[in-house]
mmCIF file of C-alpha atoms in Angstrom:
data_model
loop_
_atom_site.group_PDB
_atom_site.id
_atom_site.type_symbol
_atom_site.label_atom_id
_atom_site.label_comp_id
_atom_site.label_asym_id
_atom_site.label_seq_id
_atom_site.Cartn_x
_atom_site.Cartn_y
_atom_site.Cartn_z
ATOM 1 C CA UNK A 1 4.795 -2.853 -4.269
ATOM 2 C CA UNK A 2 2.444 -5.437 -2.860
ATOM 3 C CA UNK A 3 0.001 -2.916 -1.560
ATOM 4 C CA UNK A 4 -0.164 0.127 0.508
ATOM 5 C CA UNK A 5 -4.190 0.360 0.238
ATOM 6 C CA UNK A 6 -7.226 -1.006 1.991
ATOM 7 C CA UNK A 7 -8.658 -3.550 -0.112
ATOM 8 C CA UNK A 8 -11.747 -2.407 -2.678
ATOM 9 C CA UNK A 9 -14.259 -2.689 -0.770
ATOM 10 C CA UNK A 10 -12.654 -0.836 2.453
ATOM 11 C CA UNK A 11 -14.974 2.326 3.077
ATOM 12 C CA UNK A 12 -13.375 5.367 2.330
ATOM 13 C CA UNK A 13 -11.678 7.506 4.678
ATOM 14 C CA UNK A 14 -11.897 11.074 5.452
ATOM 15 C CA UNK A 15 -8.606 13.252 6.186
ATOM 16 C CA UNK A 16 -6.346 12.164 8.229
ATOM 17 C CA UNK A 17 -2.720 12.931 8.949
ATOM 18 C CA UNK A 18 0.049 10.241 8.131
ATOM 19 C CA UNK A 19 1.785 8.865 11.047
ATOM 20 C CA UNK A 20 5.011 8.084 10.846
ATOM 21 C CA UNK A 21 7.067 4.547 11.688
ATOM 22 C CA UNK A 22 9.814 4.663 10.129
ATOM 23 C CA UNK A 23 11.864 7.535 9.146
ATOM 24 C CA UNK A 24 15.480 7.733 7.138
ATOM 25 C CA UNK A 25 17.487 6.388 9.963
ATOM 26 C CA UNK A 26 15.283 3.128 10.496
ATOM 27 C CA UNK A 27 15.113 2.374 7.228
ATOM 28 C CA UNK A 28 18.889 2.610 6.532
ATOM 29 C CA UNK A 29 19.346 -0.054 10.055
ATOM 30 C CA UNK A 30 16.950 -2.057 8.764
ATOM 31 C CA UNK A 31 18.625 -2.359 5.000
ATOM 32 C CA UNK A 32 22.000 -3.138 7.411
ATOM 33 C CA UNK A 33 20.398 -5.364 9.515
ATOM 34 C CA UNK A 34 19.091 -7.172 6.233
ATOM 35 C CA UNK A 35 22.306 -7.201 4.603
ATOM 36 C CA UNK A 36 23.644 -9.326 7.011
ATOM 37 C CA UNK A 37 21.079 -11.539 7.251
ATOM 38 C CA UNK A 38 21.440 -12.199 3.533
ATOM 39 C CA UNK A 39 24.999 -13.017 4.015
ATOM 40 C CA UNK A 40 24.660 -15.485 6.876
ATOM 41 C CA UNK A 41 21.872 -17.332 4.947
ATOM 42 C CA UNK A 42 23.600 -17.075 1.970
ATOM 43 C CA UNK A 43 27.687 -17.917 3.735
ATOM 44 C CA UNK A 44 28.745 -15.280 1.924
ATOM 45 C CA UNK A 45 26.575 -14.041 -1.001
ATOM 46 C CA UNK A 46 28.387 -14.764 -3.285
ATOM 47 C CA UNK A 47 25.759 -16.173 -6.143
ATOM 48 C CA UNK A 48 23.517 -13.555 -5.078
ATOM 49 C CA UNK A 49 21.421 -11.265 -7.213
ATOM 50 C CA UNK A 50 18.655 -9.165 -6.549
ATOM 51 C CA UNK A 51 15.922 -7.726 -8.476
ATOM 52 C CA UNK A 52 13.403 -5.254 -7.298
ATOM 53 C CA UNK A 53 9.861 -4.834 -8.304
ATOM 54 C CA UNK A 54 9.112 -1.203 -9.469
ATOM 55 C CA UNK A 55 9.388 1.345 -8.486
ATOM 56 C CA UNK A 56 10.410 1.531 -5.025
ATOM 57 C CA UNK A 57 11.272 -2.056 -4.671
ATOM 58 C CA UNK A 58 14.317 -1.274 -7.415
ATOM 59 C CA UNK A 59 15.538 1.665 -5.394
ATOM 60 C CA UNK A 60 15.525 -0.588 -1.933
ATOM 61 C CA UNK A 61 17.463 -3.434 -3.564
ATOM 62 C CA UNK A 62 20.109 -0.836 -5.381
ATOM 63 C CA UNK A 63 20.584 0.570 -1.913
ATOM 64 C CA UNK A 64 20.671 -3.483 -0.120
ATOM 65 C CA UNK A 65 23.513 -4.153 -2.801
ATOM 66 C CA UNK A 66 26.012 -1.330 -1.678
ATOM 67 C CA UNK A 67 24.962 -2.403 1.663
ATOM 68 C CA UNK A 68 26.087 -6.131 0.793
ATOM 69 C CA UNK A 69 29.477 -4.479 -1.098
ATOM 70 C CA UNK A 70 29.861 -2.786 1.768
ATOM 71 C CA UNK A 71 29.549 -6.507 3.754
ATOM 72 C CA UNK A 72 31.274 -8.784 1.511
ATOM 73 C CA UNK A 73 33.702 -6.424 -0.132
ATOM 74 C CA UNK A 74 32.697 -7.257 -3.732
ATOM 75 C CA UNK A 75 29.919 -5.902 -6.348
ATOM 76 C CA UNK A 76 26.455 -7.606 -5.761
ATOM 77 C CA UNK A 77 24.738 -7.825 -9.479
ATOM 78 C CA UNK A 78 21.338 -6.075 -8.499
ATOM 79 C CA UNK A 79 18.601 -5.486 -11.183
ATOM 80 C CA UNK A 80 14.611 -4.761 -11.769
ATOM 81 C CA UNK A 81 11.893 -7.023 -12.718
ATOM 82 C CA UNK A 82 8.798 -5.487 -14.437
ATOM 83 C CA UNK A 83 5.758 -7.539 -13.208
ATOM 84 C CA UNK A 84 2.561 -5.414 -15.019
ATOM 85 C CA UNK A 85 1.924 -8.123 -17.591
ATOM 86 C CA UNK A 86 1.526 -10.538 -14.895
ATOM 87 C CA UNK A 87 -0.389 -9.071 -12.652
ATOM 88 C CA UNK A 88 -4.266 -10.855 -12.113
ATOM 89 C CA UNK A 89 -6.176 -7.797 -12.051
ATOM 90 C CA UNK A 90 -5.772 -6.777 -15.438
ATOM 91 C CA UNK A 91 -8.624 -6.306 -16.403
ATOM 92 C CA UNK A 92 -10.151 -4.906 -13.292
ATOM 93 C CA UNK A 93 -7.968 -1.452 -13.952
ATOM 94 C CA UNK A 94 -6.963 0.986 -16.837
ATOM 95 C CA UNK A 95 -4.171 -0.138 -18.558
ATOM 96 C CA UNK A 96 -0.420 0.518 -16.650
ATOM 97 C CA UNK A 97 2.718 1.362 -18.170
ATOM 98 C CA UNK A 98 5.181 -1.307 -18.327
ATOM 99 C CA UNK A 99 8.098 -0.928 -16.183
ATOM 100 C CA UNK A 100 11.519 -2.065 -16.644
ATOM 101 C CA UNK A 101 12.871 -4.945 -16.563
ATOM 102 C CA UNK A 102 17.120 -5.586 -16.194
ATOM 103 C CA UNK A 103 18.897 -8.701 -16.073
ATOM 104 C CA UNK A 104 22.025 -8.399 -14.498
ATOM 105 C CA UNK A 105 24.876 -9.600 -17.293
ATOM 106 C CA UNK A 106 25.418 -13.128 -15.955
ATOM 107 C CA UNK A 107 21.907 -13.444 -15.882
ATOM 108 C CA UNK A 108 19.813 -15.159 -12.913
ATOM 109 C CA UNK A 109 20.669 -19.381 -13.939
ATOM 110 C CA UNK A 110 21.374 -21.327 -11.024
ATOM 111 C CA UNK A 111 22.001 -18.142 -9.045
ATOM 112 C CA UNK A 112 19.829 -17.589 -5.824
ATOM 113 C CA UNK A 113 17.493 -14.365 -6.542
ATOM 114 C CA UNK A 114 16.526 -12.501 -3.932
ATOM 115 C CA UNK A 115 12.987 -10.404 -5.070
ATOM 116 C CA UNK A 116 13.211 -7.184 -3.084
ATOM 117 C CA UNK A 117 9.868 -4.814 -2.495
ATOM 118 C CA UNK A 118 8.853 -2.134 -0.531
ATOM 119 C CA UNK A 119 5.105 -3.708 1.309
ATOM 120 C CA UNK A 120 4.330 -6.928 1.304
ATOM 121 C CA UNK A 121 0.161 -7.030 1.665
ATOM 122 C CA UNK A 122 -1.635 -9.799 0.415
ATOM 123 C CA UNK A 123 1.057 -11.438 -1.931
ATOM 124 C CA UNK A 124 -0.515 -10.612 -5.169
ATOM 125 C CA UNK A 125 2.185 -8.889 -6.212
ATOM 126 C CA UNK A 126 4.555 -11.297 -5.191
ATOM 127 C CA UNK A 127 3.199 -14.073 -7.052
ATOM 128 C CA UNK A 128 3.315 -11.947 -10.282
ATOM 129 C CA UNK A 129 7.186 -11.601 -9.838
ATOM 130 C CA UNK A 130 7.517 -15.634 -9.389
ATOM 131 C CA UNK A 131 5.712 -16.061 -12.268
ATOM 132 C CA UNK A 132 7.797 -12.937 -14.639
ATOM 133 C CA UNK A 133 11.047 -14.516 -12.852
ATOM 134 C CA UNK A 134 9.915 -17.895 -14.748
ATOM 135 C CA UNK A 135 10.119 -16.733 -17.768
ATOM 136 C CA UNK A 136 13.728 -15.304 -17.645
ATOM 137 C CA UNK A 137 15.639 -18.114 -16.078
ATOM 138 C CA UNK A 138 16.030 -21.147 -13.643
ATOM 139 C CA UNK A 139 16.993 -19.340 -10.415
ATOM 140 C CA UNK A 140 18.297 -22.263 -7.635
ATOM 141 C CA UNK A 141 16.770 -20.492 -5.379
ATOM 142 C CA UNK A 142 14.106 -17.454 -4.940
ATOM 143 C CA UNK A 143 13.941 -15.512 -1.416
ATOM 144 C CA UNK A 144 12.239 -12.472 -0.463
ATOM 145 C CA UNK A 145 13.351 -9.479 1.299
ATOM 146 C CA UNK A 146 10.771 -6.438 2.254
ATOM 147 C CA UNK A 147 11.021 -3.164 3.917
ATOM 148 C CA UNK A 148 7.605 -3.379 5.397
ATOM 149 C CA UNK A 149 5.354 -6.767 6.363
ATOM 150 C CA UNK A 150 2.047 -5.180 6.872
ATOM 151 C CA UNK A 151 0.433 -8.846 6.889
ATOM 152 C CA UNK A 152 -3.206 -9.576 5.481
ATOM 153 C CA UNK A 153 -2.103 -12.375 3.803
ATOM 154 C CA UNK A 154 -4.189 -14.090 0.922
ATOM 155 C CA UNK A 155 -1.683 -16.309 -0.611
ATOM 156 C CA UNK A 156 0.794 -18.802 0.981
ATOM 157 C CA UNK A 157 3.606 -16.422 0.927
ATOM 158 C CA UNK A 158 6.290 -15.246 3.049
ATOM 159 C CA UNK A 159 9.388 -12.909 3.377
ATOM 160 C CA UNK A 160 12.679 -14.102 4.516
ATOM 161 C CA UNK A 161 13.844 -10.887 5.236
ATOM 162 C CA UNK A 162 11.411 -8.169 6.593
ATOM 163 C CA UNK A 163 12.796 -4.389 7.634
ATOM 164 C CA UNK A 164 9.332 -4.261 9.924
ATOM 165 C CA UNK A 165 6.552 -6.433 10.850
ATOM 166 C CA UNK A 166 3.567 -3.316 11.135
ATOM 167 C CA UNK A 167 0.647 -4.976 11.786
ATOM 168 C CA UNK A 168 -2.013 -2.847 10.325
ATOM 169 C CA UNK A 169 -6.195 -2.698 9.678
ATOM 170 C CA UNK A 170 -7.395 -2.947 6.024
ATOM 171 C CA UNK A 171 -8.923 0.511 6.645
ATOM 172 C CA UNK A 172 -5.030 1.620 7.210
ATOM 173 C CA UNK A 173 -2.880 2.203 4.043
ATOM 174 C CA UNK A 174 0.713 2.234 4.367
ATOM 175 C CA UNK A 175 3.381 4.603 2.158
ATOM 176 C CA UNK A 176 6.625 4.345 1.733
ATOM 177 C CA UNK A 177 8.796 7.181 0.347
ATOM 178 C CA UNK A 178 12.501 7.248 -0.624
ATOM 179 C CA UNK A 179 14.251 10.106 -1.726
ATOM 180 C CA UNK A 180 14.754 8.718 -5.160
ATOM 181 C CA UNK A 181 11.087 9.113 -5.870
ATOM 182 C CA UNK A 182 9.826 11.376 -3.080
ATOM 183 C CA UNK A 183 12.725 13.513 -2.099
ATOM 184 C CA UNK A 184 12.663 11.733 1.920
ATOM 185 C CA UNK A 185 12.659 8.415 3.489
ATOM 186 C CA UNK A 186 10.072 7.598 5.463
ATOM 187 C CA UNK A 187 7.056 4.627 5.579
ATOM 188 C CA UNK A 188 3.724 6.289 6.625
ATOM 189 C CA UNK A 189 0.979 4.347 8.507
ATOM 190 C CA UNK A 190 -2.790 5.882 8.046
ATOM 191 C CA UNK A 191 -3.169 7.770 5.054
ATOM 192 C CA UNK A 192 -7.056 7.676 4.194
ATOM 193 C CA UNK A 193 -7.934 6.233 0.746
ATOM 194 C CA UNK A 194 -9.061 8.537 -1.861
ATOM 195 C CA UNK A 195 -12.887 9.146 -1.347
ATOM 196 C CA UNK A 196 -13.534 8.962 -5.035
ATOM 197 C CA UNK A 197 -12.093 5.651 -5.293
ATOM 198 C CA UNK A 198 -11.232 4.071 -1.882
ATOM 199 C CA UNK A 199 -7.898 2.676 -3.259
ATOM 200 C CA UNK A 200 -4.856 4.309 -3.739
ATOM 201 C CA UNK A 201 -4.007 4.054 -6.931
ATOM 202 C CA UNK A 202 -0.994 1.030 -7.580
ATOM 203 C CA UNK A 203 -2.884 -1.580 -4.811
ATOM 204 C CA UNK A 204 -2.854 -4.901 -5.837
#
């Protein structure tokens, strides 16, 4: 996830319900709508693979590749692609676990990768994945697909595929929840940050 927090030095927030802007429904459309738009970029999709960025980011592009079956009428290799040993604030937090990473058999070599997350914030996160997918192989070409575009850029990164634009505040946070990991789908705009902290904890 590229961020669902303010940034560090946001003030904290007292309570405050979480609104929400997209629920199950939405979020299947926009994985549809996305689907397609993979396929008419890619004529056909048929060197695609995706990998998502734990945790939710792996559940959204499982869910985008049945989607693209569903499309295309053949299997769309989908995988994960751990980023915590790349990530530049390192040593600015307690150590993470590392997550998984999975390669799908015919591996990612002249194949066009498409990175799939849940928020895309300031790009941090994003730049962390270019830099693990570097390691592993010579994609020919890297997009990026998103469920949520909550903007605040502060790298030179984009999506190519984006569920939602939600422009937001940096005192807003913004949480997605799937049923994989939450039990419901649904992306939540204004949860407060913790007042012990003022981040939620995963930001970057």
């Amino acid at each position: 996830m590229d961020s669902s927090s303010p940034t560090p030095d946001s003030p904290s927030a007292g309570p405050a319900e979480a609104r929400p802007v997209l629920e199950g429904p939405d979020i299947a459309r926009a994985l549809t709508r996305i689907a397609h738009e993979i396929v008419e970029r890619a004529k056909g999709a048929d060197d695609v693979v995706l990998l998502g960025i734990p945790t939710r980011g792996v559940h959204l592009a499982r869910r985008l590749a049945a989607k693209l079956e569903d499309v295309t009428g053949r299997a769309i290799p989908a995988g994960s692609l751990d980023i915590t040993m790349y990530r530049d604030d390192l040593r600015m937090k307690p150590a993470r676990a590392l997550g998984r990473t999975e390669i799908p058999a015919d591996g990612i070599d002249g194949r066009l990768v498409v990175l799939v997350d849940d928020v895309l914030f300031s790009g941090r996160t994003i730049r962390a994945a270019l830099d693990a997918l570097g390691d592993i192989g010579r994609p020919r070409a890297v997009q990026l697909a998103v469920l949520v575009d909550r903007g605040h850029r502060e790298l030179p990164i984009r999506a190519d595929y984006v569920g939602k634009n939600l422009p937001t505040s940096l005192r807003e946070t913004v949480r997605v929840q799937l049923a994989e990991e939450d039990g419901r789908d649904a992306v939540l705009l204004g949860v407060p940050a913790r007042p012990e902290t003022g981040q939620v904890p995963g930001a970057l």
